[in-house]
JSON list of C-alpha atoms in Angstrom, two decimals:
[
{"chain": "A", "resi": 1, "resn": "MET", "atom": "CA", "xyz": [21.19, 61.01, -26.68]},
{"chain": "A", "resi": 2, "resn": "SER", "atom": "CA", "xyz": [21.05, 63.12, -23.53]},
{"chain": "A", "resi": 3, "resn": "ARG", "atom": "CA", "xyz": [20.85, 61.61, -20.05]},
{"chain": "A", "resi": 4, "resn": "TYR", "atom": "CA", "xyz": [17.40, 63.13, -19.58]},
{"chain": "A", "resi": 5, "resn": "SER", "atom": "CA", "xyz": [16.18, 61.59, -22.85]},
{"chain": "A", "resi": 6, "resn": "GLU", "atom": "CA", "xyz": [17.52, 58.20, -21.80]},
{"chain": "A", "resi": 7, "resn": "LEU", "atom": "CA", "xyz": [15.79, 58.40, -18.42]},
{"chain": "A", "resi": 8, "resn": "GLN", "atom": "CA", "xyz": [12.64, 59.73, -20.03]},
{"chain": "A", "resi": 9, "resn": "GLU", "atom": "CA", "xyz": [12.47, 56.71, -22.37]},
{"chain": "A", "resi": 10, "resn": "GLU", "atom": "CA", "xyz": [13.06, 54.35, -19.46]},
{"chain": "A", "resi": 11, "resn": "TYR", "atom": "CA", "xyz": [10.90, 55.97, -16.77]},
{"chain": "A", "resi": 12, "resn": "PHE", "atom": "CA", "xyz": [7.99, 57.77, -18.43]},
{"chain": "A", "resi": 13, "resn": "PRO", "atom": "CA", "xyz": [6.03, 54.62, -19.37]},
{"chain": "A", "resi": 14, "resn": "ASN", "atom": "CA", "xyz": [6.13, 53.36, -15.76]},
{"chain": "A", "resi": 15, "resn": "LEU", "atom": "CA", "xyz": [5.57, 56.76, -14.18]},
{"chain": "A", "resi": 16, "resn": "GLU", "atom": "CA", "xyz": [2.16, 57.15, -15.79]},
{"chain": "A", "resi": 17, "resn": "THR", "atom": "CA", "xyz": [1.06, 53.99, -13.97]},
{"chain": "A", "resi": 18, "resn": "TYR", "atom": "CA", "xyz": [3.04, 54.66, -10.80]},
{"chain": "A", "resi": 19, "resn": "THR", "atom": "CA", "xyz": [1.85, 58.24, -10.27]},
{"chain": "A", "resi": 20, "resn": "LEU", "atom": "CA", "xyz": [-1.75, 57.08, -10.61]},
{"chain": "A", "resi": 21, "resn": "ALA", "atom": "CA", "xyz": [-1.19, 54.06, -8.35]},
{"chain": "A", "resi": 22, "resn": "ILE", "atom": "CA", "xyz": [0.20, 56.16, -5.51]},
{"chain": "A", "resi": 23, "resn": "THR", "atom": "CA", "xyz": [-2.89, 58.38, -5.57]},
{"chain": "A", "resi": 24, "resn": "ARG", "atom": "CA", "xyz": [-4.99, 55.29, -4.92]},
{"chain": "A", "resi": 25, "resn": "ALA", "atom": "CA", "xyz": [-2.69, 53.79, -2.31]},
{"chain": "A", "resi": 26, "resn": "HIS", "atom": "CA", "xyz": [-1.64, 56.96, -0.48]},
{"chain": "A", "resi": 27, "resn": "GLY", "atom": "CA", "xyz": [-4.01, 59.75, -1.52]},
{"chain": "A", "resi": 28, "resn": "LYS", "atom": "CA", "xyz": [-5.90, 59.70, 1.76]},
{"chain": "A", "resi": 29, "resn": "ASN", "atom": "CA", "xyz": [-2.79, 60.28, 3.90]},
{"chain": "A", "resi": 30, "resn": "HIS", "atom": "CA", "xyz": [-0.75, 62.07, 1.23]},
{"chain": "A", "resi": 31, "resn": "PRO", "atom": "CA", "xyz": [-3.06, 64.31, -0.83]},
{"chain": "A", "resi": 32, "resn": "GLU", "atom": "CA", "xyz": [-0.02, 65.77, -2.59]},
{"chain": "A", "resi": 33, "resn": "THR", "atom": "CA", "xyz": [0.14, 62.57, -4.66]},
{"chain": "A", "resi": 34, "resn": "PHE", "atom": "CA", "xyz": [-2.81, 63.81, -6.73]},
{"chain": "A", "resi": 35, "resn": "LYS", "atom": "CA", "xyz": [-0.90, 66.94, -7.68]},
{"chain": "A", "resi": 36, "resn": "VAL", "atom": "CA", "xyz": [2.26, 64.90, -8.38]},
{"chain": "A", "resi": 37, "resn": "HIS", "atom": "CA", "xyz": [0.24, 62.78, -10.82]},
{"chain": "A", "resi": 38, "resn": "GLU", "atom": "CA", "xyz": [-1.20, 65.89, -12.48]},
{"chain": "A", "resi": 39, "resn": "LEU", "atom": "CA", "xyz": [2.22, 67.52, -12.76]},
{"chain": "A", "resi": 40, "resn": "PHE", "atom": "CA", "xyz": [3.77, 64.40, -14.23]},
{"chain": "A", "resi": 41, "resn": "ASN", "atom": "CA", "xyz": [1.08, 64.39, -16.93]},
{"chain": "A", "resi": 42, "resn": "LYS", "atom": "CA", "xyz": [1.93, 68.04, -17.67]},
{"chain": "A", "resi": 43, "resn": "ILE", "atom": "CA", "xyz": [5.65, 67.20, -17.85]},
{"chain": "A", "resi": 44, "resn": "GLU", "atom": "CA", "xyz": [4.97, 64.38, -20.28]},
{"chain": "A", "resi": 45, "resn": "ALA", "atom": "CA", "xyz": [2.77, 66.55, -22.53]},
{"chain": "A", "resi": 46, "resn": "LYS", "atom": "CA", "xyz": [5.05, 69.58, -22.43]},
{"chain": "A", "resi": 47, "resn": "TYR", "atom": "CA", "xyz": [8.19, 67.54, -23.05]},
{"chain": "A", "resi": 48, "resn": "GLN", "atom": "CA", "xyz": [6.64, 65.99, -26.16]},
{"chain": "A", "resi": 49, "resn": "ALA", "atom": "CA", "xyz": [5.89, 69.53, -27.34]},
{"chain": "A", "resi": 50, "resn": "LYS", "atom": "CA", "xyz": [9.52, 70.52, -26.59]},
{"chain": "A", "resi": 51, "resn": "GLU", "atom": "CA", "xyz": [8.39, 72.99, -23.91]},
{"chain": "A", "resi": 52, "resn": "ASP", "atom": "CA", "xyz": [10.29, 73.81, -20.73]},
{"chain": "A", "resi": 53, "resn": "VAL", "atom": "CA", "xyz": [9.22, 71.70, -17.72]},
{"chain": "A", "resi": 54, "resn": "SER", "atom": "CA", "xyz": [11.39, 73.35, -15.04]},
{"chain": "A", "resi": 55, "resn": "SER", "atom": "CA", "xyz": [8.41, 74.84, -13.19]},
{"chain": "A", "resi": 56, "resn": "GLU", "atom": "CA", "xyz": [6.68, 71.47, -12.96]},
{"chain": "A", "resi": 57, "resn": "TYR", "atom": "CA", "xyz": [9.74, 69.82, -11.45]},
{"chain": "A", "resi": 58, "resn": "GLN", "atom": "CA", "xyz": [10.12, 72.75, -9.06]},
{"chain": "A", "resi": 59, "resn": "GLU", "atom": "CA", "xyz": [6.53, 72.32, -7.89]},
{"chain": "A", "resi": 60, "resn": "ILE", "atom": "CA", "xyz": [6.99, 68.57, -7.39]},
{"chain": "A", "resi": 61, "resn": "ARG", "atom": "CA", "xyz": [10.12, 69.27, -5.32]},
{"chain": "A", "resi": 62, "resn": "LYS", "atom": "CA", "xyz": [8.08, 71.57, -3.08]},
{"chain": "A", "resi": 63, "resn": "LEU", "atom": "CA", "xyz": [5.17, 69.13, -2.77]},
{"chain": "A", "resi": 64, "resn": "THR", "atom": "CA", "xyz": [7.42, 66.18, -1.91]},
{"chain": "A", "resi": 65, "resn": "ASP", "atom": "CA", "xyz": [9.95, 68.03, 0.25]},
{"chain": "A", "resi": 66, "resn": "ASN", "atom": "CA", "xyz": [12.66, 67.32, -2.32]},
{"chain": "A", "resi": 67, "resn": "TYR", "atom": "CA", "xyz": [11.43, 63.82, -3.09]},
{"chain": "A", "resi": 68, "resn": "LYS", "atom": "CA", "xyz": [11.48, 62.69, 0.53]},
{"chain": "A", "resi": 69, "resn": "ILE", "atom": "CA", "xyz": [9.87, 59.26, 0.73]},
{"chain": "A", "resi": 70, "resn": "PRO", "atom": "CA", "xyz": [7.28, 59.11, 3.53]},
{"chain": "A", "resi": 71, "resn": "THR", "atom": "CA", "xyz": [7.78, 56.49, 6.23]},
{"chain": "A", "resi": 72, "resn": "ASP", "atom": "CA", "xyz": [4.46, 54.85, 5.34]},
{"chain": "A", "resi": 73, "resn": "ALA", "atom": "CA", "xyz": [5.26, 54.67, 1.61]},
{"chain": "A", "resi": 74, "resn": "CYS", "atom": "CA", "xyz": [4.89, 51.51, -0.41]},
{"chain": "A", "resi": 75, "resn": "PRO", "atom": "CA", "xyz": [7.71, 50.42, -2.74]},
{"chain": "A", "resi": 76, "resn": "THR", "atom": "CA", "xyz": [5.89, 51.97, -5.72]},
{"chain": "A", "resi": 77, "resn": "MET", "atom": "CA", "xyz": [5.83, 55.38, -4.05]},
{"chain": "A", "resi": 78, "resn": "GLY", "atom": "CA", "xyz": [9.53, 55.09, -3.30]},
{"chain": "A", "resi": 79, "resn": "LYS", "atom": "CA", "xyz": [10.28, 54.18, -6.93]},
{"chain": "A", "resi": 80, "resn": "THR", "atom": "CA", "xyz": [8.07, 57.00, -8.17]},
{"chain": "A", "resi": 81, "resn": "TYR", "atom": "CA", "xyz": [9.85, 59.64, -6.11]},
{"chain": "A", "resi": 82, "resn": "ASN", "atom": "CA", "xyz": [13.27, 58.21, -6.97]},
{"chain": "A", "resi": 83, "resn": "PHE", "atom": "CA", "xyz": [12.47, 58.19, -10.71]},
{"chain": "A", "resi": 84, "resn": "LEU", "atom": "CA", "xyz": [11.12, 61.75, -10.57]},
{"chain": "A", "resi": 85, "resn": "SER", "atom": "CA", "xyz": [14.17, 62.91, -8.63]},
{"chain": "A", "resi": 86, "resn": "GLU", "atom": "CA", "xyz": [16.56, 61.38, -11.18]},
{"chain": "A", "resi": 87, "resn": "LEU", "atom": "CA", "xyz": [14.62, 62.95, -14.04]},
{"chain": "A", "resi": 88, "resn": "ASP", "atom": "CA", "xyz": [14.59, 66.32, -12.31]},
{"chain": "A", "resi": 89, "resn": "GLN", "atom": "CA", "xyz": [18.35, 66.22, -11.71]},
{"chain": "A", "resi": 90, "resn": "ALA", "atom": "CA", "xyz": [19.08, 65.19, -15.29]},
{"chain": "A", "resi": 91, "resn": "TYR", "atom": "CA", "xyz": [16.76, 67.86, -16.69]},
{"chain": "A", "resi": 92, "resn": "SER", "atom": "CA", "xyz": [18.26, 70.56, -14.46]},
{"chain": "A", "resi": 93, "resn": "THR", "atom": "CA", "xyz": [21.78, 69.56, -15.48]},
{"chain": "A", "resi": 94, "resn": "GLU", "atom": "CA", "xyz": [20.94, 69.91, -19.16]},
{"chain": "A", "resi": 95, "resn": "LYS", "atom": "CA", "xyz": [19.22, 73.30, -18.81]}
]
């Protein structure tokens, strides 16, 4: 099993909840969280269909300034960005 597949199995179930939670907790001050949630949903759907998700990860990197955790972030936002960063790195390595 590839590293990306391992991380996907571990992180995807939590990321659905986490990406939605950060929109509620931080959406007012960090409107990019709404797009991160939307892009994660696209990644999940496209990955299941065996489609390339490079552009979605690239867009998340831009939105989050390379997964930089804001100073006012809650622990869930930190975990979310860390999980997405690890997934992105593993996916990029396998491409």
